[in-house]
Coordinates of C-alpha atoms in Angstrom, one line a residue:
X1 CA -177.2 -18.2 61.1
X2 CA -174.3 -16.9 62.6
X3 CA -174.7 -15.6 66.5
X4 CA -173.4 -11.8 66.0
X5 CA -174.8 -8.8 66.0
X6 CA -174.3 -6.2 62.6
X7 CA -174.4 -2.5 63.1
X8 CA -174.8 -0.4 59.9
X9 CA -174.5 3.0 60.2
X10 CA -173.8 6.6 58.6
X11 CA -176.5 5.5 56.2
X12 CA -179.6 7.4 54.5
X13 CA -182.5 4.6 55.3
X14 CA -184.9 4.1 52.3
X15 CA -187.8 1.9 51.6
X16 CA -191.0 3.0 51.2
X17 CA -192.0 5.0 54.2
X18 CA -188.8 5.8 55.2
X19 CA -186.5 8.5 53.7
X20 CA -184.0 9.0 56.6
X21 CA -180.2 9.0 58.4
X22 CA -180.1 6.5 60.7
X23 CA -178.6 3.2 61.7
X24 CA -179.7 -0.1 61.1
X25 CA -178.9 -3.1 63.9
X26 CA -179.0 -6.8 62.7
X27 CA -179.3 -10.2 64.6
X28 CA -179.7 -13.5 63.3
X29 CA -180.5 -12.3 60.1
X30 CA -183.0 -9.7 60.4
X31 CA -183.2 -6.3 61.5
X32 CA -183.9 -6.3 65.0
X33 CA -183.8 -2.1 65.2
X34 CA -183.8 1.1 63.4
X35 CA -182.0 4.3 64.3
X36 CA -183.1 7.1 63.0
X37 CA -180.9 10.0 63.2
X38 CA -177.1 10.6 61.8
X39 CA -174.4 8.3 63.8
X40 CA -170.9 8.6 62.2
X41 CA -168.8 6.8 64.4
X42 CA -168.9 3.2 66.3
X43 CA -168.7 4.2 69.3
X44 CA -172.1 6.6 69.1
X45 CA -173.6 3.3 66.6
X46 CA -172.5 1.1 70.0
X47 CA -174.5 3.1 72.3
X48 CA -177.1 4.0 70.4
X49 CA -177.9 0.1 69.1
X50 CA -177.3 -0.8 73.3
X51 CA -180.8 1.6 74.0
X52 CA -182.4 -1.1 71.8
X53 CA -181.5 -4.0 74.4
X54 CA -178.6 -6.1 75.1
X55 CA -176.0 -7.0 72.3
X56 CA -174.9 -10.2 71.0
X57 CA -171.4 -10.5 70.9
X58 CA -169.0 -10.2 68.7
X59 CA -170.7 -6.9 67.5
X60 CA -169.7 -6.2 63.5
X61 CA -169.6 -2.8 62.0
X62 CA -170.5 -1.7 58.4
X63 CA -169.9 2.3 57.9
X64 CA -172.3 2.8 55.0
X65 CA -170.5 6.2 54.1
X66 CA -173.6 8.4 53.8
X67 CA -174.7 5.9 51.3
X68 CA -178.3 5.2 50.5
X69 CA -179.4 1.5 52.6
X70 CA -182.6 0.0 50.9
X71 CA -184.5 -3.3 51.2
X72 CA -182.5 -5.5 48.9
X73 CA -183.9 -6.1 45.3
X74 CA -187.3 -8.7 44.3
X75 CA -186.8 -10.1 40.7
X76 CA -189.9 -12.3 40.0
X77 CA -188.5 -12.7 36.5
X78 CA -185.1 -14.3 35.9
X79 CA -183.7 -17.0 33.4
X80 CA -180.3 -19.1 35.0
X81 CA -180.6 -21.7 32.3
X82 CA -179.7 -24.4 34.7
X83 CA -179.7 -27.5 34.6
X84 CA -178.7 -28.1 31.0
X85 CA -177.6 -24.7 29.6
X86 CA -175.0 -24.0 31.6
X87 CA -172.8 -22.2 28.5
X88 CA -174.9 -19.2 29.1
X89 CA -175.6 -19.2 33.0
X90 CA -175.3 -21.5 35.6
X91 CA -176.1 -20.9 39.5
X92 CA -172.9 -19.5 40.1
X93 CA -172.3 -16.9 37.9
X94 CA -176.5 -15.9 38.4
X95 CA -176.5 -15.8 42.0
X96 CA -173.3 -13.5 42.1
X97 CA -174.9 -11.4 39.5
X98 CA -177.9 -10.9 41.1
X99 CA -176.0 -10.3 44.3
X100 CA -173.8 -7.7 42.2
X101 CA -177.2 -6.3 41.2
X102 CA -178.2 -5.9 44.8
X103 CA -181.3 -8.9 44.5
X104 CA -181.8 -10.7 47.5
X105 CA -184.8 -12.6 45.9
X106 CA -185.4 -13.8 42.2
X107 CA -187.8 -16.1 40.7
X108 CA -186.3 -18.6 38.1
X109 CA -187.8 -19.7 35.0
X110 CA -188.4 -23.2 33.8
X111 CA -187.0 -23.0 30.2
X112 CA -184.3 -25.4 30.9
X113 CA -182.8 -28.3 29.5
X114 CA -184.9 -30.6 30.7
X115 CA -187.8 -28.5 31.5
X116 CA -188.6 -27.8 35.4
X117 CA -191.8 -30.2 35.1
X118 CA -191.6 -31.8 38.6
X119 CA -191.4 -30.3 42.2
X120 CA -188.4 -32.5 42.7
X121 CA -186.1 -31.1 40.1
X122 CA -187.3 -27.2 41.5
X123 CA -186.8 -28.8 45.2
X124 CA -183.2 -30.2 43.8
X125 CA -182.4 -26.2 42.3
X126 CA -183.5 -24.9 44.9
X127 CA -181.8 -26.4 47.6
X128 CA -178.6 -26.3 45.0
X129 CA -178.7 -22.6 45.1
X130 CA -179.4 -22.4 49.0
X131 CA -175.8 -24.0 50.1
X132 CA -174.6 -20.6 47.5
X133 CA -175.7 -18.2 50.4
X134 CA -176.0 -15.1 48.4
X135 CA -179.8 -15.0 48.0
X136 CA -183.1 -16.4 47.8
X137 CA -184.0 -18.6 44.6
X138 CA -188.0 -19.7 44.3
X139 CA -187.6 -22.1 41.1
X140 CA -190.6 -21.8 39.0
X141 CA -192.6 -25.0 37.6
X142 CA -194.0 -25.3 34.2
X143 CA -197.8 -25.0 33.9
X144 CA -197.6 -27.9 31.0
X145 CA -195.3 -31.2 31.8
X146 CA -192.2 -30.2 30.1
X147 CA -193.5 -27.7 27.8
X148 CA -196.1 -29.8 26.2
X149 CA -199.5 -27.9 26.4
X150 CA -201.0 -30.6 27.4
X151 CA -200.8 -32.0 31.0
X152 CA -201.5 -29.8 34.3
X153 CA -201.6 -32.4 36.6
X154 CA -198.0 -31.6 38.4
X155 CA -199.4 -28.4 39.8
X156 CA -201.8 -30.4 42.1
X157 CA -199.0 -31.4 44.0
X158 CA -197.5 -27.9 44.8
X159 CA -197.6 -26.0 47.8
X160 CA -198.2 -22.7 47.8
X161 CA -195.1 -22.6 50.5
X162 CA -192.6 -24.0 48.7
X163 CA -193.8 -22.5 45.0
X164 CA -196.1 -19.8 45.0
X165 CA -195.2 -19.1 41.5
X166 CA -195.8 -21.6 38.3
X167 CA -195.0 -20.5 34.6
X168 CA -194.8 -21.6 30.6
X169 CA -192.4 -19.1 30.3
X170 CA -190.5 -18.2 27.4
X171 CA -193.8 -19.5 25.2
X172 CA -197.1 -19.5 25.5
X173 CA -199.9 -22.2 26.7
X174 CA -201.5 -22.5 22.7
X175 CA -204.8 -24.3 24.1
X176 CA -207.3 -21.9 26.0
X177 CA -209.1 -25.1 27.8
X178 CA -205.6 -26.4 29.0
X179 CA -204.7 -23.4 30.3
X180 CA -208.3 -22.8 31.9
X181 CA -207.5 -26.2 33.7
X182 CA -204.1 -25.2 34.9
X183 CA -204.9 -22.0 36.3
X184 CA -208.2 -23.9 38.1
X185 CA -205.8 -26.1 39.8
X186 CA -203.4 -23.1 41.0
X187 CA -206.1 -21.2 42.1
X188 CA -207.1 -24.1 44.3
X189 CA -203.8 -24.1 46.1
X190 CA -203.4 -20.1 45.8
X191 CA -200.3 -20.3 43.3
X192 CA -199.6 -17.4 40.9
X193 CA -199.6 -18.5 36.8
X194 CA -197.4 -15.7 35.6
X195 CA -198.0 -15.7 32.0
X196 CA -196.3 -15.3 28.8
X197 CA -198.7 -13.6 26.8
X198 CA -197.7 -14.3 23.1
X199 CA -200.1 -15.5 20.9
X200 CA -198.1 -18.3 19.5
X201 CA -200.0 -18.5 15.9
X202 CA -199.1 -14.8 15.6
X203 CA -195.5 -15.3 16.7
X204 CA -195.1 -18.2 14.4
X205 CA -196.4 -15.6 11.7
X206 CA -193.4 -13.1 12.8
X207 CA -190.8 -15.4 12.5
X208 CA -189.9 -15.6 9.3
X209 CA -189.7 -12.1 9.2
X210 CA -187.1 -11.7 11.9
X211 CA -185.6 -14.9 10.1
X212 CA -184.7 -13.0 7.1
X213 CA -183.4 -9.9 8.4
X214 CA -180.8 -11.9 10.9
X215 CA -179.9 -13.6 7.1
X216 CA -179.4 -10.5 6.1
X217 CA -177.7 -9.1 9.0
X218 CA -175.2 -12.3 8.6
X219 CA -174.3 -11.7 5.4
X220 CA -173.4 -8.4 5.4
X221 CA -171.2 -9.0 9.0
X222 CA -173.9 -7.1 11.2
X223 CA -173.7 -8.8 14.8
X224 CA -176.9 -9.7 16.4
X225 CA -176.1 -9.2 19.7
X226 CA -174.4 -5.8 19.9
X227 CA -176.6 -2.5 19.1
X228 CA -174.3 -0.4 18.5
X229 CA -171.7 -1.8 16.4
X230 CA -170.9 0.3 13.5
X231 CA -170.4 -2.1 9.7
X232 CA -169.3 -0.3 6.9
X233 CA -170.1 -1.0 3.4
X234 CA -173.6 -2.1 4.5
X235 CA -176.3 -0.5 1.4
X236 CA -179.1 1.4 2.6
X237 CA -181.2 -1.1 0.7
X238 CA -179.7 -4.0 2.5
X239 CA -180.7 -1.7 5.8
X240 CA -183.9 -1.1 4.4
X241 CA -184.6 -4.9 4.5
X242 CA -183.6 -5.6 7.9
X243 CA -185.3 -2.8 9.3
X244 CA -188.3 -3.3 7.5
X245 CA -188.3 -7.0 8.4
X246 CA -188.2 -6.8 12.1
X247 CA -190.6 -4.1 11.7
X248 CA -193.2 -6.5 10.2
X249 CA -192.3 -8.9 12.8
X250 CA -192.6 -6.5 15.9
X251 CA -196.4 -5.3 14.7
X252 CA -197.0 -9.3 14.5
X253 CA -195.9 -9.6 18.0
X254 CA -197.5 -6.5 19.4
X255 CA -200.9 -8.3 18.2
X256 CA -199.5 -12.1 19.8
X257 CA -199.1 -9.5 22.9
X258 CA -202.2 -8.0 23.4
X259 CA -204.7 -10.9 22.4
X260 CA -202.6 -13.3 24.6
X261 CA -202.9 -10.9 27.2
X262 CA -207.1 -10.4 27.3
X263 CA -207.6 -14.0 26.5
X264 CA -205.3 -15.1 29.8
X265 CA -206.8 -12.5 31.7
X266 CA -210.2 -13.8 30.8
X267 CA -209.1 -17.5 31.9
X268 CA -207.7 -16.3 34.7
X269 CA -211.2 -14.6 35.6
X270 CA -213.0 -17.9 35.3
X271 CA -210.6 -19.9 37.2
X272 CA -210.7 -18.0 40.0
X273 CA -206.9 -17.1 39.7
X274 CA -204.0 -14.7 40.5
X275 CA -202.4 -14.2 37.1
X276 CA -199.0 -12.3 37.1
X277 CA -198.5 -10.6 33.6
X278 CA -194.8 -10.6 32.8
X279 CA -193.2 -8.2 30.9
X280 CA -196.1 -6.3 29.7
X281 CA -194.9 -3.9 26.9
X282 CA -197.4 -2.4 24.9
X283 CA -199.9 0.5 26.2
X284 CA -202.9 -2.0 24.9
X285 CA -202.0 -4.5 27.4
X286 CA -201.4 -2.3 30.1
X287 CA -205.3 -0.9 29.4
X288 CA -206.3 -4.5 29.8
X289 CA -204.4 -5.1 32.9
X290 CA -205.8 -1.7 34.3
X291 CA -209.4 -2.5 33.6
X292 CA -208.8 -6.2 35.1
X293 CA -207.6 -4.3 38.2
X294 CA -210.7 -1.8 38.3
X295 CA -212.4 -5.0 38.1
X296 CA -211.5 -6.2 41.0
X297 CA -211.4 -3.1 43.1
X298 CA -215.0 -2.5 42.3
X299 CA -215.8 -6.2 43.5
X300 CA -216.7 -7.7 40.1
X301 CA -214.5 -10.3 39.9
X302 CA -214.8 -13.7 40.9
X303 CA -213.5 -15.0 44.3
X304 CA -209.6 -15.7 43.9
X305 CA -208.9 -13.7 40.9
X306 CA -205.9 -11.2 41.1
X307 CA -204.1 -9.5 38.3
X308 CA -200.7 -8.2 39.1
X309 CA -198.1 -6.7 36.7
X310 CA -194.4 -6.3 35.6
X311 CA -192.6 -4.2 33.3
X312 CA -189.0 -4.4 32.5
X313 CA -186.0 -1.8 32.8
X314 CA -185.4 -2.0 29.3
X315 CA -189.1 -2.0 28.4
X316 CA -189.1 1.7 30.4
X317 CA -185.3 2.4 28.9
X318 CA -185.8 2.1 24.9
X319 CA -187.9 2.7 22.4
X320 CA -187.5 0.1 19.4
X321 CA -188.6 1.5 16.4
X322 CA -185.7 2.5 14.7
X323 CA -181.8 1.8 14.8
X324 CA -180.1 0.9 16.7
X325 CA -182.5 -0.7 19.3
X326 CA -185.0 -2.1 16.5
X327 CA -182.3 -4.7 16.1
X328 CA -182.0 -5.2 19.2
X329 CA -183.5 -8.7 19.6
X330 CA -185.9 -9.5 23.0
X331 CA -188.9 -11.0 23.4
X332 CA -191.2 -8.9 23.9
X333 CA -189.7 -6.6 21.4
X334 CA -188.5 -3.1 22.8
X335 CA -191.8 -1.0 21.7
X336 CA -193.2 2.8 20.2
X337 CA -192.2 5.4 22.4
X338 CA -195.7 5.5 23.0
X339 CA -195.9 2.1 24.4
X340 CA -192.9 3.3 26.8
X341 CA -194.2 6.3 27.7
X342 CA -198.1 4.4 28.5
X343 CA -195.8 2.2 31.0
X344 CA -194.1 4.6 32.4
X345 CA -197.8 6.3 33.0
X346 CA -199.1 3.2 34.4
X347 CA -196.1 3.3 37.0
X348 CA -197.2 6.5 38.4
X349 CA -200.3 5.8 38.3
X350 CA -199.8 2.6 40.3
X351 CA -200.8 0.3 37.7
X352 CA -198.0 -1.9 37.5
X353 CA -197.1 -3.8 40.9
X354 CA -193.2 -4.7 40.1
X355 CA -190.4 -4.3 37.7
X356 CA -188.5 -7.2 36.8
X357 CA -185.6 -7.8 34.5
X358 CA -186.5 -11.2 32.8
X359 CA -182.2 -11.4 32.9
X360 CA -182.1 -14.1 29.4
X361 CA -178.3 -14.6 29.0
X362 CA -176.9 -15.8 26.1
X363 CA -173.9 -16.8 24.7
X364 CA -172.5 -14.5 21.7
X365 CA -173.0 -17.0 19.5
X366 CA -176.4 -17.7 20.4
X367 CA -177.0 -13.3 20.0
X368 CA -175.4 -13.7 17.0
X369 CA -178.1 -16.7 15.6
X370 CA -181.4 -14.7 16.6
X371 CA -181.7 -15.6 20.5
X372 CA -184.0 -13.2 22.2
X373 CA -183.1 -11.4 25.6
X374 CA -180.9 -9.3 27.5
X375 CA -178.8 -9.8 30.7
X376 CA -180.3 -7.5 33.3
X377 CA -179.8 -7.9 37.1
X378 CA -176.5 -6.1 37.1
X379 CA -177.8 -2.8 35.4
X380 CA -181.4 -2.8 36.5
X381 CA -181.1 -0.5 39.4
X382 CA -179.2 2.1 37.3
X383 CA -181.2 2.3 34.6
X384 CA -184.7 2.6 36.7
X385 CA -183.0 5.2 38.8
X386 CA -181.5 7.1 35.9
X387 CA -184.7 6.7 33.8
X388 CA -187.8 6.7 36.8
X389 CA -185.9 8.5 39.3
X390 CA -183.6 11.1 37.4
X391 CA -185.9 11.8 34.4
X392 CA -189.0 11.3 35.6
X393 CA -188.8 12.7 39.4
X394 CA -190.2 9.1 41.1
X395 CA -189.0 8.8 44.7
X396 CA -186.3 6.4 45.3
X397 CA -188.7 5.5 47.9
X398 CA -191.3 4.6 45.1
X399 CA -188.8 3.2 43.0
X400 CA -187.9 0.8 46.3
X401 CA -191.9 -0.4 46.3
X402 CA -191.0 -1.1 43.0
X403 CA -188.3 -3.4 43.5
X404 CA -188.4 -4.7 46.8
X405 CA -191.6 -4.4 49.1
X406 CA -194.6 -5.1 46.1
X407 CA -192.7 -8.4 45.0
X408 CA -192.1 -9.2 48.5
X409 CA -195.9 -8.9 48.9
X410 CA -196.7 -10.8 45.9
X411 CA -194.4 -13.3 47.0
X412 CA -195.3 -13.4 50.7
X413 CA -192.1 -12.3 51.7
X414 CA -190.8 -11.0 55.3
X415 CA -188.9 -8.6 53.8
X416 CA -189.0 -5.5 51.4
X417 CA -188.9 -3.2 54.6
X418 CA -186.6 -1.9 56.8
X419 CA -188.5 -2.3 59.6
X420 CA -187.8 -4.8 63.2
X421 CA -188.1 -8.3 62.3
X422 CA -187.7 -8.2 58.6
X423 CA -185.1 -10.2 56.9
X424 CA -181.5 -8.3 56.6
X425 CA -181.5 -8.5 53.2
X426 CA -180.1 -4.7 52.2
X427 CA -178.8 -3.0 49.6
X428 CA -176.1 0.1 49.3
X429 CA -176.3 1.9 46.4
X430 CA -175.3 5.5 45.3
X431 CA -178.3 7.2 43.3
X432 CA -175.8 10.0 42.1
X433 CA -173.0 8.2 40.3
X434 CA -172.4 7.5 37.0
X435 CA -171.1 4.8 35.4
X436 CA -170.8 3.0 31.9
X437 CA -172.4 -0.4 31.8
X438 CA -169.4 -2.3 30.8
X439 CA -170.7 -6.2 29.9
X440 CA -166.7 -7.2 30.1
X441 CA -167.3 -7.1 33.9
X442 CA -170.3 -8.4 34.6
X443 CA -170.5 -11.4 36.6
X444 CA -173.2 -13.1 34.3
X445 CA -171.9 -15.0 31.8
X446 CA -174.3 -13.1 29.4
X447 CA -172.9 -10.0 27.9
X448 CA -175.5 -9.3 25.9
X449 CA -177.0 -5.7 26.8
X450 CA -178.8 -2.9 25.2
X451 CA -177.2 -0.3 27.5
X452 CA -173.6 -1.3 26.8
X453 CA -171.4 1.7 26.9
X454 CA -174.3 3.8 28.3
X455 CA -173.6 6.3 30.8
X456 CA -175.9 5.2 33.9
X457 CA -176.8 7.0 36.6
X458 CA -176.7 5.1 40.4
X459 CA -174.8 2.4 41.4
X460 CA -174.9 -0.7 44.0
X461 CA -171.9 -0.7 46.8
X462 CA -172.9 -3.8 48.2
X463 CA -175.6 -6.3 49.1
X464 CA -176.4 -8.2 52.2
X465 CA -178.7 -11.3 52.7
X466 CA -179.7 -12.4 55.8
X467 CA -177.0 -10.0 57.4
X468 CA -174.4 -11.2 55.4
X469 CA -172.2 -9.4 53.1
X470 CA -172.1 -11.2 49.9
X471 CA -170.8 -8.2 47.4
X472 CA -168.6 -5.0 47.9
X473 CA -168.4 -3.1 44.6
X474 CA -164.7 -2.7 46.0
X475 CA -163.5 -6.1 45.9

C-alpha cells in the first residue's frame, strides 16, 4: 500500500451511527481519523487532519462536494461466471462493475465452467482478482464436488479465513443426508452454507411450463430478455398462454421455495450450522427464517446454529404477477406484491441481515433462450434508495447496515464503518439524483435488467478501496 496520506472532505459522513459533515483522513488504507464538522477547503482539511497527529507525505485531497461518503458496498451474492463463461462476465468487466456499483466486497458463486470444487481453483480466482485492485473477491466453494450431490469431503480442508462462505448455488443439494453431512463439516470449521432453497423435484415440475411459454414467446418474436419490449400482432390468446404458463411455473416454484427453505433450516439446526438463506422471496420463507431467528434469541437452538438472511433489490423493486415483469425471467421468480411487501416488513423489522444482488449476467442470447437472472451491482444502490429510502422513509443510515456493516459482520470484515482503523473502502453517492438505468453503459457485460429505462433515484460518484480511487462517475 502506497505511503500517502488521503484527505476527503466537504462530505456528509454516513454509516450506521453516523449521519454527519465531516472529513475523513486515510493512511495505508484505512481510515486513520474522522472529522466531524463542515471543512470546505484544503487548507482548513490540512489543519484540521494535522490535530489528528503527524501527516504522511505526499498528502492527497478528494473534495467530496457535499456529497454523501458511506462504507463501500458488501455483496455476499454475485455470479462472474469465470473460469469458463467468460461470454457473459469475466473478472474484468465484474470487478469494474461492482466498483461502478460502489462494492468494495462481493462473494462469488461457484456455478462455473468447471465448477469451483477445490480450494485451489477459489485460491487461483481469488488471487486472479487480487492483482485487479478494485475490490475484495471471497470465491465461494461448492458444498458437493462439482455439483454432484454427492461428496462433501472438500469442505474439510477449508479455513474459515480464507473461505468463510461455501454454496450449491444456482441449484439445490437434492439429498437431505448429504446436505446434513456438509453442513456438519462447515459447522466444524465455522463456515457459512448459504443455500439455494429450491426444491429441485418441484422446479423440475415448473419447467416445462416456463418451457412452453419461452416457445411461445419465440415464435411470436417476444424477446426473453427485455421487459418492456412492445410486439405487435401478438393475440391475446397467444398472451394468455404465456402468461398463464409462467404463472403455473412461479406457484411451482414458490412451493420448491418455501419447503427447501424449512427443510435446510431444519438441517442446519441439527448440524450445528450458520445457514445464510439467499435470495429469500416469498413472505412464507421469511416467517420461517423469522421463527428460526426467535429460535435462537430465546436460546433453543443448538450450539453453532445461525440463520442469517438476504433479499434482493429486485425482489423489494417488482412485483411479478402480471406483465411486464411476469416475464421477466429470475430465479427466484419476482413474487405477489404481498410477498414484496412481507420483505420489505421484515427489513424494518430487522429480520433480514443483508441485501444482495445475486448479479447473473447473461448474454442476449442466453436471455433470449430462458436463462434466469438479472445484472445488478450497477443499479443496486439506486433502486434500494429510491424504493427503501425514498418510498418507504428507511434511513440511508439503515439502508448503509444494509449494505455494508451487516455483511461485513457476517463476513468478519474490518470494514462497513467509518470509524479509525477500518478499511478505506468508501463510497460517494448522491441520494437525490435521478437517473435512467441505461444497460448500454454498464460495465457488466450483462445487459439484462428489469429496471431498464427506469427513472432511479440516487447515484454512486465514485468508489474507493483500500484508499484508492478505482471509479469516478466522471471519467
Amino acid at each position: 500500500m502506497e505511503n500517502k496520506t488521503l484527505i476527503i472532505y466537504n462530505a456528509l459522513l454516513t454509516d450506521s451511527s453516523i449521519e454527519s459533515s465531516g472529513s475523513l483522513v486515510v493512511k495505508n488504507g484505512k481510515i486513520s481519523g474522522v472529522l466531524l464538522g463542515q471543512i470546505k477547503d484544503q487548507e482548513s482539511a490540512r489543519l484540521a487532519a494535522s490535530s489528528l497527529g503527524k501527516l504522511e507525505e505526499p498528502v492527497e485531497f478528494f473534495d467530496a462536494g457535499g456529497l454523501v461518503l458511506m462504507p463501500s458496498f458488501v455483496d455476499m451474492h454475485v455470479h462472474f461466471r469465470y473460469p469458463g463463461q467468460t461470454q457473459k462476465e469475466d473478472l474484468d468487466s465484474g470487478l469494474r462493475a461492482a466498483a461502478a456499483g460502489g462494492f468494495g466486497t462481493v462473494v462469488t458463486m461457484p456455478n462455473t465452467a468447471p465448477v469451483v470444487s477445490s480450494a485451489k481453483l477459489a485460491r487461483q480466482i481469488m488471487s486472479e482478482a487480487a492483482e485487479k485492485k478494485l475490490a475484495r473477491v471471497f470465491q465461494t466453494v461448492s458444498i458437493t464436488k462439482n455439483f454432484g450431490g454427492e461428496d462433501t469431503s472438500e469442505i474439510s480442508k477449508l479455513s474459515v479465513e480464507e473461505f468463510p462462505v461455501i454454496s450449491e448455488d444456482g441449484r439445490e443439494v437434492a439429498n437431505s443426508a448429504v446436505m446434513l453431512e456438509g453442513m456438519k463439516a462447515a459447522g466444524k470449521n465455522s463456515i457459512i452454507v448459504a443455500c439455494h432453497c429450491e426444491d429441485p423435484y418441484l422446479a423440475t415440475a415448473a419447467r416445462p411450463y416456463r418451457q412452453r411459454a419461452l416457445k411461445f414467446m419465440e415464435n411470436y418474436g417476444i424477446p426473453a430478455g427485455k421487459v418492456n419490449a412492445t410486439v405487435e400482432g401478438v393475440p391475446d390468446s397467444v398472451n394468455f398462454e404465456i402468461d398463464g404458463c409462467l404463472t403455473a411455473a412461479n406457484r411451482l416454484l414458490a412451493l420448491a421455495e418455501d419447503a427447501a427453505t424449512e427443510r435446510n433450516i431444519e438441517v442446519a439446526k441439527t448440524a450445528g450450522c450458520h445457514i445464510h438463506v439467499c435470495h429469500c422471496s416469498t413472505a412464507v420463507s421469511m416467517d420461517a427464517v423469522r421463527r428460526a431467528k426467535a429460535l435462537k434469541k430465546a436460546g433453543k437452538t443448538p450450539d453453532g446454529f445461525d440463520c442469517t438472511v438476504e433479499v434482493t433489490p429486485h425482489h423489494i423493486g417488482l412485483a411479478g404477477t402480471d406483465a411486464p415483469y411476469l416475464r421477466a425471467l429470475v430465479n427466484p421468480p419476482l413474487r405477489s406484491e404481498e410477498d414484496r411487501t412481507a420483505l420489505i416488513a421484515a427489513i424494518k423489522d430487522g429480520t433480514v441481515d443483508v441485501i444482495s444482488t445475486d448479479h447473473a449476467p447473461h448474454t442476449q442470447q442466453d436471455k433470449a433462450a430462458g436463462s434466469p437472472g438479472f445484472t445488478g451491482l450497477e443499479t443496486s444502490f439506486a433502486v434500494c434508495n429510491t424504493v427503501l429510502v425514498k418510498r418507504e422513509g428507511l434511513s440511508l443510515s439503515r439502508l448503509s447496515q444494509l449494505m455494508s456493516e451487516n455483511p461485513s459482520k457476517i463476513l468478519k470484515l474490518n470494514s462497513g464503518k467509518l470509524a479509525p482503523g477500518f478499511e478505506a473502502n468508501l463510497v460517494l453517492v448522491n441520494p437525490d439524483e435521478q437517473w435512467t438505468a441505461t444497460p448500454e453503459n454498464f460495465y457488466s457485460k450483462g445487459k439484462s435488467t428489469p429496471f431498464e429505462g427506469q427513472k432511479l433515484t440516487g447515484r454512486v460518484h465514485a468508489t474507493f478501496f483500500l484508499g484508492q480511487q478505482v471509479y469516478s462517475l466522471k471519467n
